Coordinates of C-alpha atoms in Angstrom, one line a residue:
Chain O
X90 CA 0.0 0.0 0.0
X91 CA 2.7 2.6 0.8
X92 CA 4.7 1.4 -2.6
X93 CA 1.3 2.1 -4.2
X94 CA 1.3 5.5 -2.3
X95 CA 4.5 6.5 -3.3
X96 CA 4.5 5.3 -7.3
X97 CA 0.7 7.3 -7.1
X98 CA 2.0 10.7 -5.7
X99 CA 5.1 10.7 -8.2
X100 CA 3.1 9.9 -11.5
X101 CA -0.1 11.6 -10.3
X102 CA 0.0 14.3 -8.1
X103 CA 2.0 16.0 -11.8
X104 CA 0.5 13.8 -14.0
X105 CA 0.0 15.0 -17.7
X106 CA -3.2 15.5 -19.3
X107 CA -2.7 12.6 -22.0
X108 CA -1.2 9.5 -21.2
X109 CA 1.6 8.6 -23.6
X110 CA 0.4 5.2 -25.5
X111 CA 3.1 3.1 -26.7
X112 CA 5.7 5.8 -26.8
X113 CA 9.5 5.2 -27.7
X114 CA 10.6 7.7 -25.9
X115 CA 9.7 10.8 -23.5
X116 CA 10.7 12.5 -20.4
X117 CA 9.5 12.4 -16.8
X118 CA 6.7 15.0 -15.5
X119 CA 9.0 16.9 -14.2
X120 CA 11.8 16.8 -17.0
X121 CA 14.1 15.4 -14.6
X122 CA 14.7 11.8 -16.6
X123 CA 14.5 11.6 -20.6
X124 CA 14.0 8.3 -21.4
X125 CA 13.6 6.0 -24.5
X126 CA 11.2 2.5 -24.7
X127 CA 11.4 -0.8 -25.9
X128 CA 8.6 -3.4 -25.7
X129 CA 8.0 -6.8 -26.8
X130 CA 6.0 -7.9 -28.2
X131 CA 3.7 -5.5 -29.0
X132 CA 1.3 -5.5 -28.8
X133 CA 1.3 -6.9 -25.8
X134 CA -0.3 -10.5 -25.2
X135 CA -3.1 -11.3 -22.6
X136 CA -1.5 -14.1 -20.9
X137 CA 1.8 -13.9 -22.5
X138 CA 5.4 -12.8 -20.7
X139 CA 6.7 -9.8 -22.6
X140 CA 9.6 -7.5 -22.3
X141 CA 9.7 -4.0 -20.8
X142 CA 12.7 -1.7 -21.3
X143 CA 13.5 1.6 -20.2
X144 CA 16.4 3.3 -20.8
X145 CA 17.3 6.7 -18.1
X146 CA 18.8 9.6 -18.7
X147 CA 19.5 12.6 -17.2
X148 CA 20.9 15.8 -19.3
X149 CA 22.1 13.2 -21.9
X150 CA 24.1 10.8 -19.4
X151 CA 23.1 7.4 -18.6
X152 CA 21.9 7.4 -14.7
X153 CA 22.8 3.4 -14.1
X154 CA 22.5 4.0 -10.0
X155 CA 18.4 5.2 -10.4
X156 CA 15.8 2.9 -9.2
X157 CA 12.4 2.2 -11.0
X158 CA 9.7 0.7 -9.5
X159 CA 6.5 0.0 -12.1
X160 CA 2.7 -0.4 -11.0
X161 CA 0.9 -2.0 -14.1
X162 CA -2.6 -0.9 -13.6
X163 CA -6.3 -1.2 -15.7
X164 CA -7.9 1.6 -14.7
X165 CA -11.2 0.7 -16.0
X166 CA -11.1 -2.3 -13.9
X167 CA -9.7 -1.0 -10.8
X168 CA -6.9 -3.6 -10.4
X169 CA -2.9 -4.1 -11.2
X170 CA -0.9 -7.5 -11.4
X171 CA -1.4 -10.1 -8.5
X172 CA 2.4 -10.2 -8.4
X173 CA 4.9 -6.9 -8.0
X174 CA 7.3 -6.6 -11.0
X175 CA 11.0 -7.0 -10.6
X176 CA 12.9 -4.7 -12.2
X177 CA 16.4 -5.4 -13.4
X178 CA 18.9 -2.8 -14.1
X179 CA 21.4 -3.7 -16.7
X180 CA 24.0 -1.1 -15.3
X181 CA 24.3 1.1 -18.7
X182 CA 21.0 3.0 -18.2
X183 CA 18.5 0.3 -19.2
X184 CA 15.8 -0.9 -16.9
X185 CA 14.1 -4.5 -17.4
X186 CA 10.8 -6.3 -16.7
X187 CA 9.0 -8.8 -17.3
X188 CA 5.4 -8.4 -17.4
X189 CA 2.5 -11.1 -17.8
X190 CA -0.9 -9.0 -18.3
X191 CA -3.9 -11.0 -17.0
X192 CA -6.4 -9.5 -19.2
X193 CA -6.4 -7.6 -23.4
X194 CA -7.8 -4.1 -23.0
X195 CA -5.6 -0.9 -21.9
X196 CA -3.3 -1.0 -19.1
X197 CA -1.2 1.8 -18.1
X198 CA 1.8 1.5 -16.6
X199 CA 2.9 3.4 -13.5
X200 CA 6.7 3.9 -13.5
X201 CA 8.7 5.9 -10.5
X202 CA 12.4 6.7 -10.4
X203 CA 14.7 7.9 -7.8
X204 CA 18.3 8.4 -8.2
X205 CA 20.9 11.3 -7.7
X206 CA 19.3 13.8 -9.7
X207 CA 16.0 13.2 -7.9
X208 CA 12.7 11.8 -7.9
X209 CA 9.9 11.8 -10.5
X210 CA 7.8 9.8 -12.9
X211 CA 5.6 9.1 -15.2
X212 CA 2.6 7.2 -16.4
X213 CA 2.7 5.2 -20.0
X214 CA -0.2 3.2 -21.7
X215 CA -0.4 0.2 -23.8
X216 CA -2.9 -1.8 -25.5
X217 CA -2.8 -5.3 -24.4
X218 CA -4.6 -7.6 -27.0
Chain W
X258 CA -31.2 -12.9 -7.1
X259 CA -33.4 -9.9 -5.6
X260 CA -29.7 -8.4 -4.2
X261 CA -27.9 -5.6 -5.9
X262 CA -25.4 -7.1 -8.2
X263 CA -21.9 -5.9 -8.5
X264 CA -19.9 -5.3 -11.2
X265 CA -18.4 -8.5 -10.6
X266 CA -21.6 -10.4 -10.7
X267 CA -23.3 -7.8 -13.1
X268 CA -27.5 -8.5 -12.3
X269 CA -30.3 -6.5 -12.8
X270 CA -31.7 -7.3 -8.9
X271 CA -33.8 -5.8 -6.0
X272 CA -36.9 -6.1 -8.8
X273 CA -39.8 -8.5 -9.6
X274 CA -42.1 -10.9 -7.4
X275 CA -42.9 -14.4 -6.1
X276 CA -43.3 -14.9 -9.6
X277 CA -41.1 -13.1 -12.3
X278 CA -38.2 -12.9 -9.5
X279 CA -38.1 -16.0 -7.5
X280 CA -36.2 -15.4 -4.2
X281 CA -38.3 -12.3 -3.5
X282 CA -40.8 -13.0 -0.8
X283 CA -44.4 -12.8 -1.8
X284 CA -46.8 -11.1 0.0
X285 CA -48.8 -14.2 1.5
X286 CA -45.5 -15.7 1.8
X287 CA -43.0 -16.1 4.9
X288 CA -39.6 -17.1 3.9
X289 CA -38.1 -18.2 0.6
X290 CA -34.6 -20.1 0.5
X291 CA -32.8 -20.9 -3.0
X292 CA -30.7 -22.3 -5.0
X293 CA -29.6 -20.4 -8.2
X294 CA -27.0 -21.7 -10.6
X295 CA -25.8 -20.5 -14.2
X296 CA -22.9 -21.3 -16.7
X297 CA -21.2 -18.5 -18.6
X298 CA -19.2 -17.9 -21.7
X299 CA -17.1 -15.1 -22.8
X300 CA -18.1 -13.7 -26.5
X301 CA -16.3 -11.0 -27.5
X302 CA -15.2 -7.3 -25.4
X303 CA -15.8 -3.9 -25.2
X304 CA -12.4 -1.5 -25.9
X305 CA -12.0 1.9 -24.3
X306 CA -14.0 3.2 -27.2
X307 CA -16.6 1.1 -26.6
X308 CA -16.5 -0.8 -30.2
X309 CA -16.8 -4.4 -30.2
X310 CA -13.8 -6.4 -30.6
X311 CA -12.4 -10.0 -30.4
X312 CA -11.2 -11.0 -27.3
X313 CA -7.7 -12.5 -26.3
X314 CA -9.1 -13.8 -23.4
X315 CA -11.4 -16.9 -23.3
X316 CA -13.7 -17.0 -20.4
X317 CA -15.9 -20.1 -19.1
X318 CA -17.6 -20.0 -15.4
X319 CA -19.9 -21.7 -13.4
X320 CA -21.6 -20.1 -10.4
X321 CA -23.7 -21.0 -8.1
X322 CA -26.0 -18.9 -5.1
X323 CA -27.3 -19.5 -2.0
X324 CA -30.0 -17.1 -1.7
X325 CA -32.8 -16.3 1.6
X326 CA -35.6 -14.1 2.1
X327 CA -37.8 -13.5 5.5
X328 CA -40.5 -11.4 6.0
X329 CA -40.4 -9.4 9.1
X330 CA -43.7 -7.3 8.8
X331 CA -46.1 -6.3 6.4
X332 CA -43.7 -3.9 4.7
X333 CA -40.5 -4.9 5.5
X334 CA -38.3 -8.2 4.3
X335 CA -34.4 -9.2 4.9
X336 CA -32.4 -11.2 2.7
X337 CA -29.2 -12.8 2.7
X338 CA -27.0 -14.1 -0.9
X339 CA -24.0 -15.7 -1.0
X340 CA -22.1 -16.6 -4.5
X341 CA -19.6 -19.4 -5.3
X342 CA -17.7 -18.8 -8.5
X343 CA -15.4 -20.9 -10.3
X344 CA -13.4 -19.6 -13.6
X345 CA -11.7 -20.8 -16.4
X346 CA -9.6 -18.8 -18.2
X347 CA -7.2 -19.1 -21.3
X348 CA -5.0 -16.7 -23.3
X349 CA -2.4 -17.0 -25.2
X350 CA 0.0 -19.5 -23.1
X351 CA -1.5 -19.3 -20.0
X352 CA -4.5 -20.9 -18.7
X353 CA -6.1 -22.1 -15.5
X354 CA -8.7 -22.5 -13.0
X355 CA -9.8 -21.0 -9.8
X356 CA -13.1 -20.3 -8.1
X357 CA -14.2 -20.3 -4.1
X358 CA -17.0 -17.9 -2.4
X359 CA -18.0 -14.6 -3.6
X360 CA -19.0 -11.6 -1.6
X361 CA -21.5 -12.4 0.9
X362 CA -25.0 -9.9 0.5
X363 CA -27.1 -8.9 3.3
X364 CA -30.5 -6.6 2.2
X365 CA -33.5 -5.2 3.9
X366 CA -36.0 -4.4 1.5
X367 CA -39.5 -2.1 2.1
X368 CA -42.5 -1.9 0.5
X369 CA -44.1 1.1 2.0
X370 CA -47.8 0.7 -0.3
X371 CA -49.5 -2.5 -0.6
X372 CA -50.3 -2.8 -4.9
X373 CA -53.7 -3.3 -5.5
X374 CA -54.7 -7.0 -6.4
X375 CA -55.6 -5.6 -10.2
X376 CA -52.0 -4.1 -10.4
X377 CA -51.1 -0.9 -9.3
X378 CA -47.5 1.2 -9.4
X379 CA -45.9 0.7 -6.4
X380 CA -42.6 1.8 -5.3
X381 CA -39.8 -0.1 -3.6
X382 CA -36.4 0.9 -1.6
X383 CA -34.0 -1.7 -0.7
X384 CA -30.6 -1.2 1.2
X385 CA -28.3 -3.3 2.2
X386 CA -24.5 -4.3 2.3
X387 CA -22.0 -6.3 0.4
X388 CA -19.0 -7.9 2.4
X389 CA -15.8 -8.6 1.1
X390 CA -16.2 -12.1 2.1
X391 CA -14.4 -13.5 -1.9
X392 CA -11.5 -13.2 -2.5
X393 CA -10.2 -9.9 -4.4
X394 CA -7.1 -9.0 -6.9
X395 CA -4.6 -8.1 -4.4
X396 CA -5.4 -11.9 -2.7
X397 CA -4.8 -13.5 -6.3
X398 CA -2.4 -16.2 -6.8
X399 CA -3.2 -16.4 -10.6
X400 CA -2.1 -15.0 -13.9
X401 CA -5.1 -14.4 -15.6
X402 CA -6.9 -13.5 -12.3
X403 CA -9.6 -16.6 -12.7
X404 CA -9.3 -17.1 -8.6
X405 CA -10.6 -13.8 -8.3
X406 CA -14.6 -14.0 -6.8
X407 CA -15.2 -10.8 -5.3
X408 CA -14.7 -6.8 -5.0
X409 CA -12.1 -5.1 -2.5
X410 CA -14.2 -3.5 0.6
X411 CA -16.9 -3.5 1.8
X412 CA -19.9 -1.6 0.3
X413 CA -23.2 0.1 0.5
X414 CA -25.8 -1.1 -1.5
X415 CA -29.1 0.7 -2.3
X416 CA -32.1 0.6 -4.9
X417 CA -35.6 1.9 -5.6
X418 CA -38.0 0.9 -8.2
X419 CA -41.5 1.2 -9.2
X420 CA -43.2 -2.4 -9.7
X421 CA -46.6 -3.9 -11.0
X422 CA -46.0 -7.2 -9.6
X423 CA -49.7 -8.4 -9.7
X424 CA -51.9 -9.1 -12.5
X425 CA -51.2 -10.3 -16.0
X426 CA -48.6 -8.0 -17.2
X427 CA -45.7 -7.7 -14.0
X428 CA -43.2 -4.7 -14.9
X429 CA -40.4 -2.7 -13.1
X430 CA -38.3 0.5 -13.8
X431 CA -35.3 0.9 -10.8
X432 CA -32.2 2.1 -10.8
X433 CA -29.9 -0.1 -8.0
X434 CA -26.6 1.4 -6.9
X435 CA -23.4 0.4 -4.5
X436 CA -20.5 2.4 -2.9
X437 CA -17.9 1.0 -1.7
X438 CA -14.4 1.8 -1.1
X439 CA -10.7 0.2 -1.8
X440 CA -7.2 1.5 -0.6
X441 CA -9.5 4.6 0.4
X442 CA -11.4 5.6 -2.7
X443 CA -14.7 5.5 -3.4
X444 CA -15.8 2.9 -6.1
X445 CA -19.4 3.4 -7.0
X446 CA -21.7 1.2 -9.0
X447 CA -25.4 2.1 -10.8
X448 CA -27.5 0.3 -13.0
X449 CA -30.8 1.5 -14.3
X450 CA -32.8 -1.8 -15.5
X451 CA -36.0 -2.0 -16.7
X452 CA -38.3 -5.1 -17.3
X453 CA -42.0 -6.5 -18.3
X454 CA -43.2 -10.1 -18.4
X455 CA -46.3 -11.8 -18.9
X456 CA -48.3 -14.4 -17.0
X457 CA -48.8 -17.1 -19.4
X458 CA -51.2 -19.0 -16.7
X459 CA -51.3 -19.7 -12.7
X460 CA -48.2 -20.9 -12.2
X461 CA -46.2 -19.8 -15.4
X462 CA -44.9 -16.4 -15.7
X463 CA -42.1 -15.1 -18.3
X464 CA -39.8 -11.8 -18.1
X465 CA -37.4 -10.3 -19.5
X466 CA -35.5 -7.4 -18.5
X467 CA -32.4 -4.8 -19.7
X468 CA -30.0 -3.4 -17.2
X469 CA -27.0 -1.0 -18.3
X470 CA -24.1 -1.2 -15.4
X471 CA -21.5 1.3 -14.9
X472 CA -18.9 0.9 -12.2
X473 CA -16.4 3.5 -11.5
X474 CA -13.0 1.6 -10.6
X475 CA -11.4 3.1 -7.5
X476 CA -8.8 5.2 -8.3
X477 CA -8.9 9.0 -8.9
X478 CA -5.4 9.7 -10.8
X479 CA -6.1 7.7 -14.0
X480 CA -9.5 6.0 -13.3
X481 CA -11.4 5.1 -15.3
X482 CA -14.8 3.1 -15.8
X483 CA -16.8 0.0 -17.7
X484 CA -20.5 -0.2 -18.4
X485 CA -22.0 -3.4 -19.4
X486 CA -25.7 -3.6 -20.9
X487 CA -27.2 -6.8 -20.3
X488 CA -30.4 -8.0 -21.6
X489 CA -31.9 -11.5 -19.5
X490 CA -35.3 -13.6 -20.1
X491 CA -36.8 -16.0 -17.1
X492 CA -39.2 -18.2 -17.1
X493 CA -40.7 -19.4 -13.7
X494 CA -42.7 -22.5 -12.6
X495 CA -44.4 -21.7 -9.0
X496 CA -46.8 -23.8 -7.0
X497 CA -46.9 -26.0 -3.9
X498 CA -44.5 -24.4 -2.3
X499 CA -41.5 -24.2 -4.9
X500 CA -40.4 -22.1 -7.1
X501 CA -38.3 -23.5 -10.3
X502 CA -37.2 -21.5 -13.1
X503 CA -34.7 -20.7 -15.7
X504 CA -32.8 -17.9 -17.5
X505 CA -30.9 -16.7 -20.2
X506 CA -28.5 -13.5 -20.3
X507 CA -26.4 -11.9 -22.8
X508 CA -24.7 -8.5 -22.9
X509 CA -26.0 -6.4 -26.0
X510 CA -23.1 -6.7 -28.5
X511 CA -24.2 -2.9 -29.8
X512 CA -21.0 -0.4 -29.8
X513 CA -20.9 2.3 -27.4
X514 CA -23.5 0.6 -25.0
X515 CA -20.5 -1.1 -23.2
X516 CA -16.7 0.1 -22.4
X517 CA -13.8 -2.1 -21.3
X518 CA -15.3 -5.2 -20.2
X519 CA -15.4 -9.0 -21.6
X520 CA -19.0 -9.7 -23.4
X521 CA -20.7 -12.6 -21.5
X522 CA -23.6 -15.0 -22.5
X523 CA -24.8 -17.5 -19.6
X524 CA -27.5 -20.0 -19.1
X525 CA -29.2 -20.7 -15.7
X526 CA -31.8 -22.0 -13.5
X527 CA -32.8 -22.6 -10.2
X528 CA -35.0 -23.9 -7.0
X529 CA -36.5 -22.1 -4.3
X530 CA -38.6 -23.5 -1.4
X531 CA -41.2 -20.9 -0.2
X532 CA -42.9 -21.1 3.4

């Protein structure tokens, strides 16, 4: 509940108007992380374990010490995943997960970061089919 | 069956009589205790934009409900429901099973004018509660969710309708909501239904009934909602002291009625003892 907390008031309490479906690439809410996206497959499977990548940056240079945390979360339905999602860091910048989305429709995922140059985050979208 | 539904078990309730709704207690009646059962299907979805799509998911699910009603007084009845629901679920390379108990519903309902024995409009106000007695996401153990049987919180349940109960041609028009709460937000619920049957002799009595359901999901950052119209027929047996009856329901595949939720088809039926 507090993790929830915490990932909510990051991604929320500055959350954008429109939530960013499928990007490649795009920077935190408060411009503190640029970041780029990779995801596989896509569209995402019902069912199906796929790959989650996030690469962070920080005025151009990689930020290999942050720390993402990401809250998948339907929120037509009201619920997340059963399970949290472990999050790997490769050490050069790039972030990885493996998700398993227990239903098709739109999911948005809610994805925090904290490392030297501070706290903030931001709230992506994807289709799951 | 006469309990507000949730969005989980998605029913046009609280409505009809000893006769088009058959766990209601009728008005020369004391108690009623039943037995409901129904299989479902998944058919298709609903997508964010409310067009009708194909469905990654399949969905097959048998449930089953315990159901009592007792009269306290001329106006005034208490009922109790409690739902068993077991799932299957495939998609893509996962699959699996998983059921147990549902949410457990307790309902005092009041009928504050007695109808006329020709048929007269009548209204009726039913509140009540729903405990979290299934078990919800967060207590999941399961992929695709099938273990899931009921809704975080507890919650507030309350409905009014006008009814025609008695003569030839029973009809309602209600509007049945709930409010309940998870990691402190407010989740609410409504569903206007209507529905109209016909007495096809004594003991036989057919109805069928629309409800459109909207449930709010409990988060106020990036919350969103679904809506699910369902359209159900019953027919209903009743006589020396038993009820019997069965039922068909199907979401309305019509675009824009619904918005992120499976489409679901299901066959039932069910017994009821009256006293």
């Amino acid at each position: 509940m507090v993790r929830w907390w915490w990932v909510s008031c990051l991604v929320g309490c500055s959350a954008p108007a429109e939530v960013l479906l499928a990007p490649t690439q795009a920077s935190t809410n408060g411009g503190t992380y640029d970041l780029r996206f990779e995801a596989e497959p896509q569209p995402f499977l019902a069912g199906e374990a796929g790959v989650f990548r996030v690469e962070v940056r920080h005025e151009g240079d990689v930020v290999p010490s942050a720390e993402l945390i990401i809250e998948p979360w339907m929120p037509d339905m009201g619920h997340g995943l059963s399970d949290p999602v472990d999050v790997f860091a490769d050490g050069d910048g790039w972030h990885q997960a493996q998700l398993t989305f227990s239903m098709p429709g739109y999911w948005e995922l809610a994805l925090a970061f904290d490392g030297s140059p501070g706290h903030d985050g931001l709230t992506i979208a994807y289709e799951v089919e | 069956m006469w309990l507000i539904a949730s969005a989980a078990y998605a029913a046009s309730c609280c409505v009809g009589s000893t006769t088009s709704l058959p766990l209601r207690v009728g008005g020369s009646e004391q108690a009623v205790v039943g037995l409901t059962g129904a299989a479902e299907v998944g058919l298709a979805r609903w997508d964010r934009a409310g067009a009708v799509v194909g469905s990654g998911l399949a969905e097959q699910a048998a449930s089953v409900e315990l159901g009592a009603g007792l009269r306290l007084g001329g106006q005034w009845q208490v009922g109790l429901a409690l739902p068993a629901r077991f799932t299957h679920r495939a998609a893509s390379v996962s699959e699996g099973s998983g059921g147990g108990v549902g949410d457990l519903r307790a309902a005092a309902l009041w009928e504050p004018v007695a109808e006329n024995v020709g048929g007269s409009w009548v209204p009726v106000v039913r509140g009540g509660v729903r405990v979290p007695t299934g078990r919800d996401w967060t207590e999941s153990e399961a992929v695709l969710l099938q273990d899931v049987t009921g809704l975080q919180g507890t919650a507030g349940l309350i409905g009014v309708q006008i009814e025609r109960l008695q003569g030839g041609t029973p009809a309602f028009v209600g509007l049945q909501g709930e409010l309940g709460s998870a990691d402190d937000r407010l989740q609410p619920v409504l569903s206007p239904s209507i529905g109209v049957g016909r007495s096809l002799s004594e003991r036989w009595t057919v109805l069928g009934s629309f409800a459109w359901t909207a449930s709010w999901a409990p988060t106020s950052a990036t919350g969103g909602f679904t809506a699910r119209p369902t359209a159900g027929a019953r027919l209903v047996h009743g006589g020396d002291g038993w009820r019997g009856w069965i039922s068909a329901r199907c979401d309305v595949p019509v675009p824009g009625l619904g918005r992120s939720v499976l489409q679901l088809g299901s066959l039932g039926g069910g017994l009821a003892k009256v006293f």
